[in-house]
Structure formats: structure tokens, C-alpha cells
Short mmCIF file of C-alpha atoms in Angstrom, two decimals:
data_model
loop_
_atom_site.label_atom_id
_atom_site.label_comp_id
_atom_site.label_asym_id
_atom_site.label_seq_id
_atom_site.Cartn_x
_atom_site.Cartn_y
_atom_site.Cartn_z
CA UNK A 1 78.35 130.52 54.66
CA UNK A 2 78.51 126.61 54.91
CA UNK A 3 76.74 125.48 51.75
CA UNK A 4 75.61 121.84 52.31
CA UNK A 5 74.28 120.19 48.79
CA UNK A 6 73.36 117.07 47.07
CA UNK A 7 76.10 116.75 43.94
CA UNK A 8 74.51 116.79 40.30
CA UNK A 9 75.96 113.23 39.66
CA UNK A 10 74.08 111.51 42.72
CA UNK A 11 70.50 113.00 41.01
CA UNK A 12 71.90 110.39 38.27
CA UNK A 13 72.82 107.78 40.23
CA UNK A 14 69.22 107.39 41.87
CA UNK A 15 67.80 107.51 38.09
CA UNK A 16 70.36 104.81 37.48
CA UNK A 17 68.55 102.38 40.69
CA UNK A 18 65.47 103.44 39.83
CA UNK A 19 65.76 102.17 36.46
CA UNK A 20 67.08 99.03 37.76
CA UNK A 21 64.01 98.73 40.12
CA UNK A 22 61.51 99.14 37.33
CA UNK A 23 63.26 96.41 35.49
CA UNK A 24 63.08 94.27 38.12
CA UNK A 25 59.46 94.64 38.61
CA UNK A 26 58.86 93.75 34.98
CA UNK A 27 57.74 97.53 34.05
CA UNK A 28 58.20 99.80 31.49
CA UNK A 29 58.27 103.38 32.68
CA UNK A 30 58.06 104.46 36.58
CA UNK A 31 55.93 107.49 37.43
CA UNK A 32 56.16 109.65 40.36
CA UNK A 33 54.24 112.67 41.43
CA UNK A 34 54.76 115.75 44.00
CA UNK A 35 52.86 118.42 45.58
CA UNK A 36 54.44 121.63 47.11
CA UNK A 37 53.47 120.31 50.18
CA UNK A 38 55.17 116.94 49.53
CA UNK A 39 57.72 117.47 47.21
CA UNK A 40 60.11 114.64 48.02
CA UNK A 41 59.64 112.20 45.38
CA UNK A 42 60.01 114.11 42.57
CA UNK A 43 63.10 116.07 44.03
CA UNK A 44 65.00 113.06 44.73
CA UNK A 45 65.25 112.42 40.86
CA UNK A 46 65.25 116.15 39.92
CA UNK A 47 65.60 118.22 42.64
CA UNK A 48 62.58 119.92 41.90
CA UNK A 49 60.37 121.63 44.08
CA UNK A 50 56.92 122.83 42.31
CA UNK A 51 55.28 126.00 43.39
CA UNK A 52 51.62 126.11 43.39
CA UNK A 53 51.25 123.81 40.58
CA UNK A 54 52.43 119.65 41.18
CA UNK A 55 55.39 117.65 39.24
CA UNK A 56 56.22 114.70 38.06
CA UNK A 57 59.45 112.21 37.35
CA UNK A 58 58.98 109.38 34.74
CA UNK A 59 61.82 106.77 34.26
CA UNK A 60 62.34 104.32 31.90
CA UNK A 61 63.91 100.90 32.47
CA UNK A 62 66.60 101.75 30.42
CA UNK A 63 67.62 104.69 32.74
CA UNK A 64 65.96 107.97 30.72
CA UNK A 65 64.07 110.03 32.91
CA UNK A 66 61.95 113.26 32.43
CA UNK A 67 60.48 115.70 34.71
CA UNK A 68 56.58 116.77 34.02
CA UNK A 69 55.20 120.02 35.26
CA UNK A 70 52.32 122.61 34.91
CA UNK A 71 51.69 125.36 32.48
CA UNK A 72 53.72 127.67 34.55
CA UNK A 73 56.98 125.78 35.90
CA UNK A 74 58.98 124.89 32.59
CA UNK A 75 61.80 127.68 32.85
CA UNK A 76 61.32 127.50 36.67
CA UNK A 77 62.24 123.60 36.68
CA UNK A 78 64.77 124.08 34.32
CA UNK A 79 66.46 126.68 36.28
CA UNK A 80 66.27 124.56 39.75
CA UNK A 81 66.12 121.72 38.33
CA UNK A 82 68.61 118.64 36.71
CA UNK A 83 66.51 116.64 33.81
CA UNK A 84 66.93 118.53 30.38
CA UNK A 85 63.59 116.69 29.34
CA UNK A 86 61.23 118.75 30.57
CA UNK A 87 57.12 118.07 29.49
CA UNK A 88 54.71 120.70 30.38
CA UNK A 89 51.79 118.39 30.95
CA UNK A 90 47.40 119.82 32.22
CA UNK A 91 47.73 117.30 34.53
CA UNK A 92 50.37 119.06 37.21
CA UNK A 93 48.45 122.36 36.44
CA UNK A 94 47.59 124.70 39.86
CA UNK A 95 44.23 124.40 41.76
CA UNK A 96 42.57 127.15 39.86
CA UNK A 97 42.76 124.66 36.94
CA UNK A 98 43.06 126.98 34.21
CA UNK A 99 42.65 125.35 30.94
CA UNK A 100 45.84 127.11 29.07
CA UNK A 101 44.13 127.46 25.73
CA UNK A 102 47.01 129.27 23.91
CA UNK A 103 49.71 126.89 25.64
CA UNK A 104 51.64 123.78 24.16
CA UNK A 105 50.55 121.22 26.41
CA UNK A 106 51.56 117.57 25.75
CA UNK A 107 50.58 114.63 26.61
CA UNK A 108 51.60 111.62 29.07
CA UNK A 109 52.15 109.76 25.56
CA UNK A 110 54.43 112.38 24.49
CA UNK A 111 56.68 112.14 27.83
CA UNK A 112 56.82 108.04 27.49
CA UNK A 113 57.62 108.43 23.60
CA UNK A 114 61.26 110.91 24.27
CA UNK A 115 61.88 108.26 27.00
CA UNK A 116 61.71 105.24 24.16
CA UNK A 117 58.77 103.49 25.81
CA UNK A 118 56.91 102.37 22.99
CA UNK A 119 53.51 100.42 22.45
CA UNK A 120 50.42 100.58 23.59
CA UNK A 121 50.24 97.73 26.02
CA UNK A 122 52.65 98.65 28.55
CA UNK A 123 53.25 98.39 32.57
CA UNK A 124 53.35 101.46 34.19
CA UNK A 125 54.38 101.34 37.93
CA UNK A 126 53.21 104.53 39.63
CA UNK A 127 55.51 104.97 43.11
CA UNK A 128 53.44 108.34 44.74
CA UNK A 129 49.85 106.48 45.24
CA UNK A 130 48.96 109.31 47.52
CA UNK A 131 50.56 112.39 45.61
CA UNK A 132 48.71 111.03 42.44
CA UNK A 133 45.40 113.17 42.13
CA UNK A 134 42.67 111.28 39.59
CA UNK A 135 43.24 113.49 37.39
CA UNK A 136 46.89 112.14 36.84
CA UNK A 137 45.65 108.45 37.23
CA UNK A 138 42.81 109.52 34.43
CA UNK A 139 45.75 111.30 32.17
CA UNK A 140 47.38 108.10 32.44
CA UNK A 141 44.47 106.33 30.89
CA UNK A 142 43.60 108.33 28.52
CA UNK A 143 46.86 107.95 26.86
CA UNK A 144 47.46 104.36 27.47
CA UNK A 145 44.24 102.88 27.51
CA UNK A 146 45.71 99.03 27.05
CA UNK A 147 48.18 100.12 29.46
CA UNK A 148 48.49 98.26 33.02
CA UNK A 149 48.44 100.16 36.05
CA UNK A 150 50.41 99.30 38.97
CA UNK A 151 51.08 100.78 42.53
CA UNK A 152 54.97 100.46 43.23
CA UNK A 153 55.66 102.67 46.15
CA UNK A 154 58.29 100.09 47.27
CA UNK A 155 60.69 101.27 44.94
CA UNK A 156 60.83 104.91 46.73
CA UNK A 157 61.42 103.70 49.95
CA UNK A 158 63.78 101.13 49.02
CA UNK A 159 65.63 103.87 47.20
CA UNK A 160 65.24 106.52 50.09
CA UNK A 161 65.11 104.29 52.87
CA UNK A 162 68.87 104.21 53.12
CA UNK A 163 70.77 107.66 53.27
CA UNK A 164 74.07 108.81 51.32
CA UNK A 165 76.97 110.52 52.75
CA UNK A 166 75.37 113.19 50.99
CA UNK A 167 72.22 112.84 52.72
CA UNK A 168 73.25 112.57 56.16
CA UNK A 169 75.90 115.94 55.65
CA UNK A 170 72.65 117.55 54.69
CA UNK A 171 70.53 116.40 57.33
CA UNK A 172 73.32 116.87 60.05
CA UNK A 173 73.90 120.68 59.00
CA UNK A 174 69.74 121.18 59.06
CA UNK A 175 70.31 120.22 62.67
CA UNK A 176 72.81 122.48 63.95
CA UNK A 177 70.92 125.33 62.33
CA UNK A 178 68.05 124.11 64.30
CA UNK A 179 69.80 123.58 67.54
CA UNK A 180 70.59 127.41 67.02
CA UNK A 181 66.90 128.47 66.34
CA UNK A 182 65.95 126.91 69.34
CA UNK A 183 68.56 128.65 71.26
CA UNK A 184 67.13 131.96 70.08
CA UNK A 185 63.73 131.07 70.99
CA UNK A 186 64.92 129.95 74.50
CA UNK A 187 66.30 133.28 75.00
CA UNK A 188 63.25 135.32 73.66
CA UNK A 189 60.77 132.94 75.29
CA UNK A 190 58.63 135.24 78.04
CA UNK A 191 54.70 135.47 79.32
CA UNK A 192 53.26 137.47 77.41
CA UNK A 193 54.44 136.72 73.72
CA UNK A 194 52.53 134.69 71.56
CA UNK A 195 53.21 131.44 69.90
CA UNK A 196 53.46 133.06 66.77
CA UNK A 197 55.76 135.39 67.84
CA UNK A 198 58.35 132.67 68.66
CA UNK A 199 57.69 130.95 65.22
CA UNK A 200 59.15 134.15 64.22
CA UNK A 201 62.36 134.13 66.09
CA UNK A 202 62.58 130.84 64.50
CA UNK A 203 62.31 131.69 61.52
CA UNK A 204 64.32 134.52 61.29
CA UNK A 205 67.31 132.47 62.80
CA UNK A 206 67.32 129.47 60.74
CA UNK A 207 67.25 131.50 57.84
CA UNK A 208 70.07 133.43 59.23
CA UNK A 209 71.81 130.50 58.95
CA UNK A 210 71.18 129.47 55.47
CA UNK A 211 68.36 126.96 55.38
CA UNK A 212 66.27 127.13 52.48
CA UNK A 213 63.09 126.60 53.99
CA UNK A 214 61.03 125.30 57.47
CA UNK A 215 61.42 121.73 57.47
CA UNK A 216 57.90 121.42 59.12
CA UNK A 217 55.33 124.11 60.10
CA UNK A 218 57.23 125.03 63.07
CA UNK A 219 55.38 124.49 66.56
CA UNK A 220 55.65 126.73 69.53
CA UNK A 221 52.45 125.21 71.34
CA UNK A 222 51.67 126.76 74.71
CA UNK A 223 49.24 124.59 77.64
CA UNK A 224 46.37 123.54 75.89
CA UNK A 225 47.77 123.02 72.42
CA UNK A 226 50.49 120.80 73.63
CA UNK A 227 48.16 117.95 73.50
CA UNK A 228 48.22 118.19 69.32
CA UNK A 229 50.22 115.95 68.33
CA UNK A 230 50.35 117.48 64.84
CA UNK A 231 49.01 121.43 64.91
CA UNK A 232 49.92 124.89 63.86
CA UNK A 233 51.22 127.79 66.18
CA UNK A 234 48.51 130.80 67.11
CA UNK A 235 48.64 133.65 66.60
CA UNK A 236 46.06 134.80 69.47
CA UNK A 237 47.41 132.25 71.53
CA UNK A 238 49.49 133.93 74.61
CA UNK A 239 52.14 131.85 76.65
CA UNK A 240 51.19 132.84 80.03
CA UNK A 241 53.33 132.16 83.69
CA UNK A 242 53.53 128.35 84.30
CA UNK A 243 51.99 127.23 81.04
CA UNK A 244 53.74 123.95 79.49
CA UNK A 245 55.25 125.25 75.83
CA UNK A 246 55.96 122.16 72.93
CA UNK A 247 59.02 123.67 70.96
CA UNK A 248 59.74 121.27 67.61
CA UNK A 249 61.44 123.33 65.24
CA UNK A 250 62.99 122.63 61.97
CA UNK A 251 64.95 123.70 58.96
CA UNK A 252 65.56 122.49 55.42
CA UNK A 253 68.84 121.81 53.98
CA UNK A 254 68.62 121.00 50.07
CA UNK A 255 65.50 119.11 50.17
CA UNK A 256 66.15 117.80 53.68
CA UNK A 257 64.40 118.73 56.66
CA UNK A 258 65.04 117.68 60.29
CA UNK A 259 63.50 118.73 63.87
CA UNK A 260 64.01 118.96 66.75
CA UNK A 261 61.42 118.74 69.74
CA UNK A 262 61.82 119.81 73.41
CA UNK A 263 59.04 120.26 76.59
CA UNK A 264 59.49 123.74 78.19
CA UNK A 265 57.66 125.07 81.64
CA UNK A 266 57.02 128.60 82.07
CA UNK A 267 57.86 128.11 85.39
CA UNK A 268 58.22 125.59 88.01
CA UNK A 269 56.89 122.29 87.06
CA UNK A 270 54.60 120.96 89.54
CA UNK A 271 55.41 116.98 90.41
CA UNK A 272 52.54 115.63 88.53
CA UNK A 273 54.06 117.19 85.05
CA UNK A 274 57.32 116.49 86.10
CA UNK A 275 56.70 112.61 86.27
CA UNK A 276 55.11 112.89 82.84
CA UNK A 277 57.96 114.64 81.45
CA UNK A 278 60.75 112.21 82.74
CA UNK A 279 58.81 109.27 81.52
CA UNK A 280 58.88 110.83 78.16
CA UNK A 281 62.79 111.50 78.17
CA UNK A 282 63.26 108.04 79.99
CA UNK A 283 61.12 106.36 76.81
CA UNK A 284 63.06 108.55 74.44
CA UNK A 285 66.47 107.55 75.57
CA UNK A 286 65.15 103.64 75.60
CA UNK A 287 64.44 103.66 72.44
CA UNK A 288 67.75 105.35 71.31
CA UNK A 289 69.47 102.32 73.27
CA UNK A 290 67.52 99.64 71.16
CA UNK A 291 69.04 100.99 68.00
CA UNK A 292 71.71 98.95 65.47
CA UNK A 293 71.81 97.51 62.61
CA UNK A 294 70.10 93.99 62.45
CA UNK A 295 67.48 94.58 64.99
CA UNK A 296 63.79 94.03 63.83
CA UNK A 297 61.86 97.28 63.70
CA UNK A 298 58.89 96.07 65.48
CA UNK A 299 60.72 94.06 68.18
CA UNK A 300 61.99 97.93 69.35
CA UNK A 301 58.15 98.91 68.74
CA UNK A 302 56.25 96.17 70.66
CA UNK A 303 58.48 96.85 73.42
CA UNK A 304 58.08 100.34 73.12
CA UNK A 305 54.53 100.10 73.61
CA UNK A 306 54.71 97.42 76.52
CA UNK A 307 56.95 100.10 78.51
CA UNK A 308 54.11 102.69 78.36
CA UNK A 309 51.55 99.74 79.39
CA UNK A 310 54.13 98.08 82.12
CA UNK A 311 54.87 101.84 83.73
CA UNK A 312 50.75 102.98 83.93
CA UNK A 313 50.96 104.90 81.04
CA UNK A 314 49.09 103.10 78.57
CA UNK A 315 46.44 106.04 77.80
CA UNK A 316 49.12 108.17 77.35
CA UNK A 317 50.40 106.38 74.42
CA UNK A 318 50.02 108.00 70.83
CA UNK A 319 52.48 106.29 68.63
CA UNK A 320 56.21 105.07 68.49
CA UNK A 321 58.62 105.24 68.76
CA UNK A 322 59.98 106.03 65.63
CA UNK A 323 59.53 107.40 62.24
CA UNK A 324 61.95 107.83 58.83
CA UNK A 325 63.04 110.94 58.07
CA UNK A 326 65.14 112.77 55.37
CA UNK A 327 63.14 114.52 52.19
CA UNK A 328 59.87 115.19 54.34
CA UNK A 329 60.48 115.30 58.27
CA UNK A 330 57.96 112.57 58.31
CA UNK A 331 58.94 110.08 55.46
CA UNK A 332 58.64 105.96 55.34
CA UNK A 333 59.74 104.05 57.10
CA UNK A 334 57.64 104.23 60.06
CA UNK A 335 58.93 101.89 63.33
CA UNK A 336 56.10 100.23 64.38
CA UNK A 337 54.26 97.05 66.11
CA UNK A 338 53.80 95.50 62.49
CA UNK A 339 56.85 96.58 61.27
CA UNK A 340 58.85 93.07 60.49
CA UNK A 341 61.85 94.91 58.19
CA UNK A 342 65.33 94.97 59.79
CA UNK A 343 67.33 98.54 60.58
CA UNK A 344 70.39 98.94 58.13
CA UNK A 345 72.72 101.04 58.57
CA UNK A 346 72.83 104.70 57.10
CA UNK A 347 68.90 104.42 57.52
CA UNK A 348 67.76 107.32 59.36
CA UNK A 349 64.94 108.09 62.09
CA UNK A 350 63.45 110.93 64.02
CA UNK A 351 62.96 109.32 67.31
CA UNK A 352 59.94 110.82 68.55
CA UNK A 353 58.59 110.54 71.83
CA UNK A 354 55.03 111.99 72.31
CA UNK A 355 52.61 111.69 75.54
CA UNK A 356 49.55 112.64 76.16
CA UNK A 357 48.82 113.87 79.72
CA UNK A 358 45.69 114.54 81.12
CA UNK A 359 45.12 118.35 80.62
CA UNK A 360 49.04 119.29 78.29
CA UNK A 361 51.16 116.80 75.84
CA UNK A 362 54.93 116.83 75.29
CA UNK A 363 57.49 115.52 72.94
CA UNK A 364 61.26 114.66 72.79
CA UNK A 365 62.48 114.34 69.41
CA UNK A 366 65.83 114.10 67.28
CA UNK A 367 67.11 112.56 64.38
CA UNK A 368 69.72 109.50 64.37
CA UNK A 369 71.75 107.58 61.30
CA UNK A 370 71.69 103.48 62.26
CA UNK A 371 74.98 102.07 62.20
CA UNK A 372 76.23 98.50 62.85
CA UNK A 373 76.62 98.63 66.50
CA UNK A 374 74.19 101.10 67.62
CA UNK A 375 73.32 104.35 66.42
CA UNK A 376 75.01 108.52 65.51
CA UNK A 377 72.50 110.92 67.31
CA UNK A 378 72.62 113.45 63.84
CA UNK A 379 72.59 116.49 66.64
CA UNK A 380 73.17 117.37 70.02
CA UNK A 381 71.54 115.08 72.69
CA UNK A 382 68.52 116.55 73.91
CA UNK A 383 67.46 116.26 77.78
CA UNK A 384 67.61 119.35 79.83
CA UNK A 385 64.17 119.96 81.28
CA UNK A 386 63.66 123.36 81.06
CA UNK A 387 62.08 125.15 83.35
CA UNK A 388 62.64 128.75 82.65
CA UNK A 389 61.28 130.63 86.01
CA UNK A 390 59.21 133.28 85.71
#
């Protein structure tokens, strides 16, 4: 099996800009904080992903770093992980919030003290504003009470906003184990299964072929539940003759986790759905166009959105047209009308294209790396309109 992995040495090579960053922004100590859900910040210093409980990274300015987890995780993170200073801190603990009474806990204090941050009036910068529950942000104060507290989210997507060769090998192979899952739900698509059931076939396939993980909560959405734009498969929910199905399935390579989204008909589509659909694949293939290096984000955006309004399909607009990917299938940047920050190359998008029709929705949606003089589609070129004929 084709293992595809971020190297040890590149973990300390995004300390090492990190570091840099935090300097730059007149701080002392960077802190950034994960869920299971959204584990990316803390795995792109540690390549940690917390179970149940949260994490944390803290980095110095002069380059030390330490990761901080709950009562659990600390053999766990040192097993998966690459930081040898490990800090079991209350503040990462699970849910439950069990108070540990017989446990060495330690304190935010204690982390900033092995990392050489001394003092009691220091800057901390705090780069995961929405993965940071109050009861970090009130650990934080507790311990530093003279301390200032400052949002610096810019840091991460700086840092993440622009891929490694590393990166891109990883996101590349999650996409031809996807293109392959989707295969084997093409083939075991039928009326009468349930969207569940196909979630299934996907799942089974991409592990087959040695993800670690879903990249996303796989959809299989049949008629109705096409018009989600985000949702989860049911269940209960039975693909019948003629119904539209949303396939956007995904897989996670070392942290990284592409998708890939197609419209299917359970039959023949009827000309009204068929116009929808080949706007959506004409918009999607636009926007691919529009790509290089240099180009303003929200020139591609505005335009984007003038297409759906110029073509009569203004209320069918969602968002657009594009949206960073890499760590999380969803990650920042996001392309849009207020966007004013230029593509650079090795920066890397899902282009998705979603429409809301009347009475179904659809999407068309892959992954691409910017280059200088346009842009590498990081799978397969999607297109085909399926319609499967039953």
C-alpha cells in the first residue's frame, strides 16, 4: 500500500514560521486549540488528533513549542504525536468534565514556563478564536492575569494558506482514493437502497484503500435532501426511480481531507433539471478558467455571482465559488465578493459549485493547486452527467 505522509522535519519547520510570526506580531507565546471535530490547527504543529477530549499547541517566539491535552490523551499524543513537551492541562478535558481529583494536572503557567516565557505581563496571541471554549480563554486568565490577550488567527492561514509538496502529495492521493469510492458507489447505486447504505460502500472502499478517516461526513442525498447544502445521509431515506442523488464523498490522507461532489439522476433527467444541472457544470468549469496566480480572489467571485444574476439564476445562488481546503475540507481561505487577497501559487481550493433548484439542489466539486499560469485540477476532471437508467 501507497503510504502518503507529512515528514517529521516539516512538523518543525511550521514551528520554526510560526515562531517567526509571533515575533513579528510583538508576542510572546502563540496558542492554538482543536476539537475532534476540527482538529487542524493543532495537527499542523503536532500532528495530533484528540479523541473526545480537545488539544492545544503553544509556541514561543523563540521556536519551543508544546502540545496541551486532557486528562486522558498524554501517552495517546505521545504515541501519534511529534512535541516531546507534552502538558496535561483541565482545560482540554472531555464534555463530561470530570474533575480528575487524583491526576497531575498543570497549569497554562506551567506550559509557558518549559517554553521560557517568563513574566507576568505578557502578549499572548491566541490563533483558534473559534476552537477556544471560555473555559480555555478563562484558564488563560487565571494564570496570567496582567497578561494581554490577542486574537491572531492570521498567522494560521498565512501559514496554511499555501501548501507544501508534502501537502499537495497528500491531498492528491486522498483524491484518487475518492475517485475510487465513488466508482463503487456508482456501481452499487439502485432504487431501493438507502442513502446510508451507499455511505457504506463508501466507506468500506476508501478505507480499502488506506485513508485514515472520512474527510467530511460523507453525503449520498437523494430528491429532497439535495437541496442541503451541508446535511447528513439517512438512514430511512430510500433512493427511489428518477430521484436526483448529491454524491460528495471524501477521504483523509494524514490530516488531509479532500471531496469530491457529483449530481446523479435515477433515471432520465427531465429538461427542466437538465438545464439546472448544465448551468452548474458550465459555472464550475468558469470558475476553474479564472484561476492563476495574481488574480484577485474577489474579482473571480463578483463575477461569479454576476453569471448566476446575468443567466436568471440569481435565486439559485448559495455561495461561491470557492473555498480553501487542505487540513479540514472546508478551511480559510474562502473566495468571495469581499475577498481583496491575491491567489499564489501552491494555494489550494475546492471549487464548489452548488444550486439551488426549485424542488432538488446539486453540486460539482473538486480540488485544484494555483499555479502561475492557471491552475492543476488535484483529480480527475469531473463532468459526466450521470444518468443511470432505471
Amino acid at each position: 500500500m501507497n503510504i502518503v505522509k507529512i515528514p517529521a522535519n516539516e512538523y518543525k519547520e511550521r514551528i520554526a514560521k510560526a515562531a517567526k510570526k509571533v515575533a513579528e506580531m510583538g508576542l510572546d507565546v502563540l496558542v492554538v486549540n482543536s476539537t475532534e471535530a476540527d482538529f487542524a490547527n493543532v495537527r499542523y504543529f503536532s500532528g495530533f488528533w484528540p479523541l473526545f477530549e480537545r488539544a492545544g499547541v503553544a509556541i514561543s517566539a523563540t521556536g519551543e513549542a508544546a502540545l496541551m491535552v486532557g486528562i486522558e490523551s498524554k501517552i495517546f499524543a505521545a504515541d501519534f504525536g511529534h512535541l516531546d513537551k507534552i502538558f496535561v492541562l483541565l482545560e482540554y478535558r472531555e464534555s463530561a468534565d470530570p474533575s480528575a481529583p487524583e491526576a497531575k494536572i498543570e497549569t497554562y503557567r506551567d506550559v509557558f514556563d518549559a517554553l521560557g516565557v517568563k513574566g507576568d505581563k505578557i502578549r499572548i496571541g491566541v490563533a483558534s478564536w473559534l476552537d477556544t471554549t471560555l473555559v480555555m480563554m478563562d484558564g488563560l486568565k487565571a494564570a496570567y492575569p496582567q497578561a494581554e490577550i490577542v486574537r491572531a488567527d492570521q498567522i494560521m492561514v498565512d501559514l496554511r494558506k499555501i501548501k507544501s509538496a508534502n501537502e499537495i502529495a497528500c491531498i492528491r492521493h486522498g483524491f484518487s482514493i475518492v475517485e475510487y469510492a465513488t466508482e463503487e458507489v456508482l456501481k452499487a447505486l439502485k432504487p431501493g437502497v438507502t442513502e446510508c447504505q451507499m455511505v457504506g460502500i463508501a466507506q468500506r472502499a476508501i478505507y480499502e484503500k488506506g485513508a485514515e478517516y472520512e474527510g467530511l461526513p460523507m453525503y449520498v442525498f437523494s430528491e429532497k435532501s439535495t437541496s442541503h447544502a451541508i446535511s447528513r445521509s439517512r438512514p430511512d431515506r430510500i433512493i427511489g426511480k428518477n430521484d436526483m442523488v448529491q454524491l460528495n464523498l471524501s477521504a483523509r490522507v494524514d490530516g488531509y481531507s479532500p471531496s469530491v461532489g457529483i449530481p446523479v439522476c435515477m433515471g432520465k433527467l427531465t429538461p427542466e433539471r437538465r438545464a439546472y444541472v448544465e448551468f452548474g457544470k458550465e459555472a464550475h468549469f468558469w470558475t476553474q478558467d479564472q484561476i492563476k496566480a495574481g488574480v484577485i480572489a474577489s474579482d473571480i467571485a463578483k463575477a461569479f455571482y454576476k453569471m448566476y444574476i446575468d443567466t436568471g439564476h440569481k435565486e439559485n445562488y448559495v455561495y461561491g465559488p470557492c473555498h480553501g481546503t487542505g487540513m479540514i475540507e472546508v478551511e480559510a481561505p474562502w473566495m468571495e465578493t469581499t475577498s481583496d487577497y491575491p491567489l499564489e501559487a501552491n494555494m489550494t481550493f475546492q471549487i464548489d459549485t452548488f444550486l439551488s433548484a426549485p424542488d432538488f439542489g446539486l453540486r460539482w466539486e473538486k480540488g485544484i493547486a494555483v499555479t502561475e499560469d492557471g491552475c492543476d485540477p488535484l483529480c480527475q476532471s469531473i463532468g459526466k452527467i450521470y444518468e443511470l437508467g432505471f
